[in-house]
């Protein structure tokens, strides 16, 4: 009887070790960490924009409409906040993507304005800000890709056996939403040198 009890204990130990309980929680934490990285890079961009706007404003004060559009888009983009619980909410993720897309669009218009001002393009402060902003945009893209990879891994894990069983019986973790491209991102941008 003692041998049967020990055998059952060993079988239960191996069964629980392979159920994925800890793995699923670790993967969900990776999704949360990846999302925090996205938020950090979005915040970096938001922090750079006031300096960029102030620099351009000094050279192109009459481009007030474009500058105001950038400031307003920044305010809208920074007002949309997601908690880790919102990562399963498709509408919240779409709202964030739209706000960030509006900011990207406003920054693109600002860069077109800059093309009209040779003195501004030669200003070292502006060039430094432009390089930082370009680097930040690249970081944002990398952070989004890493987030989506973590979401793919997590979503796949909660659907694969035996983790799917562990999730449905014990954890009840929800599928996370991917960071999707802005509406119209499939179309190539139009370049106009007029």
PDB file of C-alpha atoms in Angstrom:
ATOM      1  CA  UNK A   1       0.000   0.000   0.000  1.00  0.00           C
ATOM      2  CA  UNK A   2       2.855   2.390   0.817  1.00  0.00           C
ATOM      3  CA  UNK A   3       4.432   1.653  -2.549  1.00  0.00           C
ATOM      4  CA  UNK A   4       1.155   2.471  -4.340  1.00  0.00           C
ATOM      5  CA  UNK A   5       0.905   5.780  -2.447  1.00  0.00           C
ATOM      6  CA  UNK A   6       4.467   6.720  -3.407  1.00  0.00           C
ATOM      7  CA  UNK A   7       3.826   5.744  -7.009  1.00  0.00           C
ATOM      8  CA  UNK A   8       0.694   7.916  -7.113  1.00  0.00           C
ATOM      9  CA  UNK A   9       2.656  10.809  -5.599  1.00  0.00           C
ATOM     10  CA  UNK A  10       5.394  10.465  -8.221  1.00  0.00           C
ATOM     11  CA  UNK A  11       2.846  10.306 -11.063  1.00  0.00           C
ATOM     12  CA  UNK A  12       0.996  13.363  -9.719  1.00  0.00           C
ATOM     13  CA  UNK A  13       4.255  15.294  -9.381  1.00  0.00           C
ATOM     14  CA  UNK A  14       5.236  14.610 -12.988  1.00  0.00           C
ATOM     15  CA  UNK A  15       1.716  15.329 -14.203  1.00  0.00           C
ATOM     16  CA  UNK A  16       1.559  18.690 -12.437  1.00  0.00           C
ATOM     17  CA  UNK A  17       5.074  19.583 -13.537  1.00  0.00           C
ATOM     18  CA  UNK A  18       4.061  19.154 -17.176  1.00  0.00           C
ATOM     19  CA  UNK A  19       0.708  20.939 -16.984  1.00  0.00           C
ATOM     20  CA  UNK A  20       2.156  24.350 -17.869  1.00  0.00           C
ATOM     21  CA  UNK A  21       0.820  26.252 -14.866  1.00  0.00           C
ATOM     22  CA  UNK A  22       4.071  28.149 -14.260  1.00  0.00           C
ATOM     23  CA  UNK A  23       4.892  28.382 -17.951  1.00  0.00           C
ATOM     24  CA  UNK A  24       1.612  30.132 -18.745  1.00  0.00           C
ATOM     25  CA  UNK A  25       2.104  32.659 -15.995  1.00  0.00           C
ATOM     26  CA  UNK A  26       5.669  33.323 -17.132  1.00  0.00           C
ATOM     27  CA  UNK A  27       4.487  33.865 -20.704  1.00  0.00           C
ATOM     28  CA  UNK A  28       1.760  36.244 -19.577  1.00  0.00           C
ATOM     29  CA  UNK A  29       4.360  38.219 -17.642  1.00  0.00           C
ATOM     30  CA  UNK A  30       6.459  38.375 -20.820  1.00  0.00           C
ATOM     31  CA  UNK A  31       3.466  39.897 -22.607  1.00  0.00           C
ATOM     32  CA  UNK A  32       3.123  42.500 -19.830  1.00  0.00           C
ATOM     33  CA  UNK A  33       6.856  43.282 -19.944  1.00  0.00           C
ATOM     34  CA  UNK A  34       6.781  43.607 -23.723  1.00  0.00           C
ATOM     35  CA  UNK A  35       3.817  45.963 -23.441  1.00  0.00           C
ATOM     36  CA  UNK A  36       5.688  48.069 -20.882  1.00  0.00           C
ATOM     37  CA  UNK A  37       8.539  48.345 -23.408  1.00  0.00           C
ATOM     38  CA  UNK A  38       6.079  49.618 -26.030  1.00  0.00           C
ATOM     39  CA  UNK A  39       4.731  52.180 -23.567  1.00  0.00           C
ATOM     40  CA  UNK A  40       8.256  53.312 -22.644  1.00  0.00           C
ATOM     41  CA  UNK A  41       9.184  53.961 -26.258  1.00  0.00           C
ATOM     42  CA  UNK A  42       5.892  55.751 -26.913  1.00  0.00           C
ATOM     43  CA  UNK A  43       6.610  57.936 -23.862  1.00  0.00           C
ATOM     44  CA  UNK A  44      10.107  58.714 -25.190  1.00  0.00           C
ATOM     45  CA  UNK A  45       8.546  59.955 -28.425  1.00  0.00           C
ATOM     46  CA  UNK A  46       6.012  62.037 -26.507  1.00  0.00           C
ATOM     47  CA  UNK A  47       8.826  63.560 -24.437  1.00  0.00           C
ATOM     48  CA  UNK A  48      10.834  64.546 -27.538  1.00  0.00           C
ATOM     49  CA  UNK A  49       7.962  66.228 -29.354  1.00  0.00           C
ATOM     50  CA  UNK A  50       7.767  69.462 -27.288  1.00  0.00           C
ATOM     51  CA  UNK A  51      11.466  70.112 -27.988  1.00  0.00           C
ATOM     52  CA  UNK A  52      11.010  69.385 -31.670  1.00  0.00           C
ATOM     53  CA  UNK A  53       7.976  71.672 -31.892  1.00  0.00           C
ATOM     54  CA  UNK A  54       9.780  74.479 -30.043  1.00  0.00           C
ATOM     55  CA  UNK A  55      12.764  74.230 -32.382  1.00  0.00           C
ATOM     56  CA  UNK A  56      10.618  74.289 -35.521  1.00  0.00           C
ATOM     57  CA  UNK A  57       8.473  77.069 -34.082  1.00  0.00           C
ATOM     58  CA  UNK A  58      11.505  79.320 -33.827  1.00  0.00           C
ATOM     59  CA  UNK A  59      12.112  78.999 -37.557  1.00  0.00           C
ATOM     60  CA  UNK A  60       8.605  78.583 -38.907  1.00  0.00           C
ATOM     61  CA  UNK A  61       6.263  80.498 -36.654  1.00  0.00           C
ATOM     62  CA  UNK A  62       3.728  80.961 -39.466  1.00  0.00           C
ATOM     63  CA  UNK A  63       3.301  77.158 -39.699  1.00  0.00           C
ATOM     64  CA  UNK A  64       1.222  77.361 -36.528  1.00  0.00           C
ATOM     65  CA  UNK A  65      -1.529  75.063 -37.825  1.00  0.00           C
ATOM     66  CA  UNK A  66       0.884  72.174 -38.384  1.00  0.00           C
ATOM     67  CA  UNK A  67       2.591  72.755 -35.044  1.00  0.00           C
ATOM     68  CA  UNK A  68      -0.755  72.826 -33.239  1.00  0.00           C
ATOM     69  CA  UNK A  69      -1.762  69.592 -34.983  1.00  0.00           C
ATOM     70  CA  UNK A  70       1.390  67.923 -33.631  1.00  0.00           C
ATOM     71  CA  UNK A  71       0.778  69.233 -30.111  1.00  0.00           C
ATOM     72  CA  UNK A  72      -2.872  68.128 -30.195  1.00  0.00           C
ATOM     73  CA  UNK A  73      -1.986  64.708 -31.592  1.00  0.00           C
ATOM     74  CA  UNK A  74       0.635  64.273 -28.851  1.00  0.00           C
ATOM     75  CA  UNK A  75      -1.931  65.202 -26.190  1.00  0.00           C
ATOM     76  CA  UNK A  76      -4.432  62.723 -27.613  1.00  0.00           C
ATOM     77  CA  UNK A  77      -1.829  59.956 -27.914  1.00  0.00           C
ATOM     78  CA  UNK A  78      -0.623  60.394 -24.342  1.00  0.00           C
ATOM     79  CA  UNK A  79      -4.178  60.511 -22.967  1.00  0.00           C
ATOM     80  CA  UNK A  80      -4.905  56.947 -24.103  1.00  0.00           C
ATOM     81  CA  UNK A  81      -3.605  54.651 -21.378  1.00  0.00           C
ATOM     82  CA  UNK A  82      -3.893  50.880 -21.273  1.00  0.00           C
ATOM     83  CA  UNK A  83      -3.531  48.699 -18.225  1.00  0.00           C
ATOM     84  CA  UNK A  84      -2.309  45.100 -18.509  1.00  0.00           C
ATOM     85  CA  UNK A  85      -5.955  44.027 -18.195  1.00  0.00           C
ATOM     86  CA  UNK A  86      -6.759  46.019 -21.355  1.00  0.00           C
ATOM     87  CA  UNK A  87      -4.384  43.906 -23.450  1.00  0.00           C
ATOM     88  CA  UNK A  88      -7.269  41.485 -23.998  1.00  0.00           C
ATOM     89  CA  UNK A  89      -9.605  44.314 -25.071  1.00  0.00           C
ATOM     90  CA  UNK A  90      -9.618  44.748 -28.856  1.00  0.00           C
ATOM     91  CA  UNK A  91     -11.424  48.109 -28.719  1.00  0.00           C
ATOM     92  CA  UNK A  92      -8.910  49.580 -26.255  1.00  0.00           C
ATOM     93  CA  UNK A  93      -5.992  48.374 -28.372  1.00  0.00           C
ATOM     94  CA  UNK A  94      -7.600  49.885 -31.485  1.00  0.00           C
ATOM     95  CA  UNK A  95      -8.134  53.207 -29.699  1.00  0.00           C
ATOM     96  CA  UNK A  96      -4.459  53.330 -28.740  1.00  0.00           C
ATOM     97  CA  UNK A  97      -3.349  52.435 -32.272  1.00  0.00           C
ATOM     98  CA  UNK A  98      -5.538  55.183 -33.738  1.00  0.00           C
ATOM     99  CA  UNK A  99      -4.199  57.795 -31.324  1.00  0.00           C
ATOM    100  CA  UNK A 100      -0.598  56.802 -32.044  1.00  0.00           C
ATOM    101  CA  UNK A 101      -1.346  56.755 -35.783  1.00  0.00           C
ATOM    102  CA  UNK A 102      -2.652  60.315 -35.564  1.00  0.00           C
ATOM    103  CA  UNK A 103       0.582  61.372 -33.902  1.00  0.00           C
ATOM    104  CA  UNK A 104       2.666  59.632 -36.557  1.00  0.00           C
ATOM    105  CA  UNK A 105       0.676  61.391 -39.264  1.00  0.00           C
ATOM    106  CA  UNK A 106       1.092  64.806 -37.608  1.00  0.00           C
ATOM    107  CA  UNK A 107       4.844  64.239 -37.260  1.00  0.00           C
ATOM    108  CA  UNK A 108       5.045  63.331 -40.953  1.00  0.00           C
ATOM    109  CA  UNK A 109       3.332  66.602 -41.872  1.00  0.00           C
ATOM    110  CA  UNK A 110       5.754  68.458 -39.614  1.00  0.00           C
ATOM    111  CA  UNK A 111       8.727  66.879 -41.374  1.00  0.00           C
ATOM    112  CA  UNK A 112       7.305  68.044 -44.719  1.00  0.00           C
ATOM    113  CA  UNK A 113       7.123  71.587 -43.334  1.00  0.00           C
ATOM    114  CA  UNK A 114      10.751  71.310 -42.271  1.00  0.00           C
ATOM    115  CA  UNK A 115      11.778  70.557 -45.866  1.00  0.00           C
ATOM    116  CA  UNK A 116      10.798  74.133 -46.756  1.00  0.00           C
ATOM    117  CA  UNK A 117      13.263  75.675 -44.282  1.00  0.00           C
ATOM    118  CA  UNK A 118      16.927  75.139 -45.229  1.00  0.00           C
ATOM    119  CA  UNK A 119      18.167  77.055 -42.156  1.00  0.00           C
ATOM    120  CA  UNK A 120      16.206  74.772 -39.869  1.00  0.00           C
ATOM    121  CA  UNK A 121      17.482  71.644 -41.583  1.00  0.00           C
ATOM    122  CA  UNK A 122      21.043  72.851 -40.971  1.00  0.00           C
ATOM    123  CA  UNK A 123      20.435  73.662 -37.283  1.00  0.00           C
ATOM    124  CA  UNK A 124      22.343  71.177 -35.119  1.00  0.00           C
ATOM    125  CA  UNK A 125      19.684  71.127 -32.387  1.00  0.00           C
ATOM    126  CA  UNK A 126      17.035  70.243 -34.925  1.00  0.00           C
ATOM    127  CA  UNK A 127      19.219  67.579 -36.531  1.00  0.00           C
ATOM    128  CA  UNK A 128      19.867  66.018 -33.122  1.00  0.00           C
ATOM    129  CA  UNK A 129      16.143  66.008 -32.317  1.00  0.00           C
ATOM    130  CA  UNK A 130      15.298  64.598 -35.724  1.00  0.00           C
ATOM    131  CA  UNK A 131      17.845  61.792 -35.267  1.00  0.00           C
ATOM    132  CA  UNK A 132      16.501  61.022 -31.790  1.00  0.00           C
ATOM    133  CA  UNK A 133      12.954  60.971 -33.105  1.00  0.00           C
ATOM    134  CA  UNK A 134      13.915  58.698 -35.993  1.00  0.00           C
ATOM    135  CA  UNK A 135      15.698  56.366 -33.572  1.00  0.00           C
ATOM    136  CA  UNK A 136      12.668  56.405 -31.306  1.00  0.00           C
ATOM    137  CA  UNK A 137      10.363  55.502 -34.186  1.00  0.00           C
ATOM    138  CA  UNK A 138      12.624  52.529 -34.906  1.00  0.00           C
ATOM    139  CA  UNK A 139      12.537  51.533 -31.221  1.00  0.00           C
ATOM    140  CA  UNK A 140       8.747  51.756 -31.238  1.00  0.00           C
ATOM    141  CA  UNK A 141       8.606  49.438 -34.227  1.00  0.00           C
ATOM    142  CA  UNK A 142      10.957  46.923 -32.595  1.00  0.00           C
ATOM    143  CA  UNK A 143       9.012  47.086 -29.307  1.00  0.00           C
ATOM    144  CA  UNK A 144       5.735  46.478 -31.157  1.00  0.00           C
ATOM    145  CA  UNK A 145       7.237  43.481 -32.952  1.00  0.00           C
ATOM    146  CA  UNK A 146       8.541  42.031 -29.685  1.00  0.00           C
ATOM    147  CA  UNK A 147       5.176  42.584 -28.040  1.00  0.00           C
ATOM    148  CA  UNK A 148       3.405  40.812 -30.908  1.00  0.00           C
ATOM    149  CA  UNK A 149       5.881  37.911 -30.675  1.00  0.00           C
ATOM    150  CA  UNK A 150       5.188  37.596 -26.938  1.00  0.00           C
ATOM    151  CA  UNK A 151       1.426  37.704 -27.607  1.00  0.00           C
ATOM    152  CA  UNK A 152       1.770  35.040 -30.300  1.00  0.00           C
ATOM    153  CA  UNK A 153       3.697  32.779 -27.906  1.00  0.00           C
ATOM    154  CA  UNK A 154       1.227  33.356 -25.063  1.00  0.00           C
ATOM    155  CA  UNK A 155      -1.922  32.951 -27.185  1.00  0.00           C
ATOM    156  CA  UNK A 156      -0.549  29.756 -28.684  1.00  0.00           C
ATOM    157  CA  UNK A 157       0.327  28.410 -25.255  1.00  0.00           C
ATOM    158  CA  UNK A 158      -3.142  28.853 -23.783  1.00  0.00           C
ATOM    159  CA  UNK A 159      -4.579  26.964 -26.770  1.00  0.00           C
ATOM    160  CA  UNK A 160      -2.144  24.003 -26.833  1.00  0.00           C
ATOM    161  CA  UNK A 161      -2.662  20.855 -24.799  1.00  0.00           C
ATOM    162  CA  UNK A 162      -1.951  20.335 -21.863  1.00  0.00           C
ATOM    163  CA  UNK A 163      -1.662  24.075 -21.068  1.00  0.00           C
ATOM    164  CA  UNK A 164      -5.122  24.686 -22.520  1.00  0.00           C
ATOM    165  CA  UNK A 165      -6.531  22.288 -19.933  1.00  0.00           C
ATOM    166  CA  UNK A 166      -4.581  23.967 -17.125  1.00  0.00           C
ATOM    167  CA  UNK A 167      -5.765  27.358 -18.308  1.00  0.00           C
ATOM    168  CA  UNK A 168      -9.426  26.396 -18.597  1.00  0.00           C
ATOM    169  CA  UNK A 169      -9.482  24.638 -15.219  1.00  0.00           C
ATOM    170  CA  UNK A 170      -7.151  26.758 -13.091  1.00  0.00           C
ATOM    171  CA  UNK A 171      -5.920  30.039 -14.540  1.00  0.00           C
ATOM    172  CA  UNK A 172      -8.609  31.236 -16.952  1.00  0.00           C
ATOM    173  CA  UNK A 173      -6.172  33.605 -18.693  1.00  0.00           C
ATOM    174  CA  UNK A 174      -7.603  35.529 -21.638  1.00  0.00           C
ATOM    175  CA  UNK A 175      -6.166  35.815 -25.115  1.00  0.00           C
ATOM    176  CA  UNK A 176      -4.159  39.027 -25.624  1.00  0.00           C
ATOM    177  CA  UNK A 177      -4.632  41.400 -28.561  1.00  0.00           C
ATOM    178  CA  UNK A 178      -1.907  42.104 -31.100  1.00  0.00           C
ATOM    179  CA  UNK A 179      -0.693  45.613 -31.790  1.00  0.00           C
ATOM    180  CA  UNK A 180      -2.102  46.188 -35.258  1.00  0.00           C
ATOM    181  CA  UNK A 181      -1.088  48.631 -37.975  1.00  0.00           C
ATOM    182  CA  UNK A 182      -2.933  51.898 -38.361  1.00  0.00           C
ATOM    183  CA  UNK A 183      -5.803  52.085 -40.831  1.00  0.00           C
ATOM    184  CA  UNK A 184      -4.404  52.832 -44.266  1.00  0.00           C
ATOM    185  CA  UNK A 185      -0.897  51.689 -43.344  1.00  0.00           C
ATOM    186  CA  UNK A 186      -0.951  49.288 -46.296  1.00  0.00           C
ATOM    187  CA  UNK A 187      -0.890  52.194 -48.761  1.00  0.00           C
ATOM    188  CA  UNK A 188       2.520  53.591 -49.627  1.00  0.00           C
ATOM    189  CA  UNK A 189       3.011  57.212 -48.515  1.00  0.00           C
ATOM    190  CA  UNK A 190       2.890  59.804 -51.274  1.00  0.00           C
ATOM    191  CA  UNK A 191       6.004  61.938 -51.645  1.00  0.00           C
ATOM    192  CA  UNK A 192       5.438  65.436 -52.994  1.00  0.00           C
ATOM    193  CA  UNK A 193       8.354  67.815 -53.548  1.00  0.00           C
ATOM    194  CA  UNK A 194       6.202  70.775 -54.659  1.00  0.00           C
TER     195      UNK A 194
END
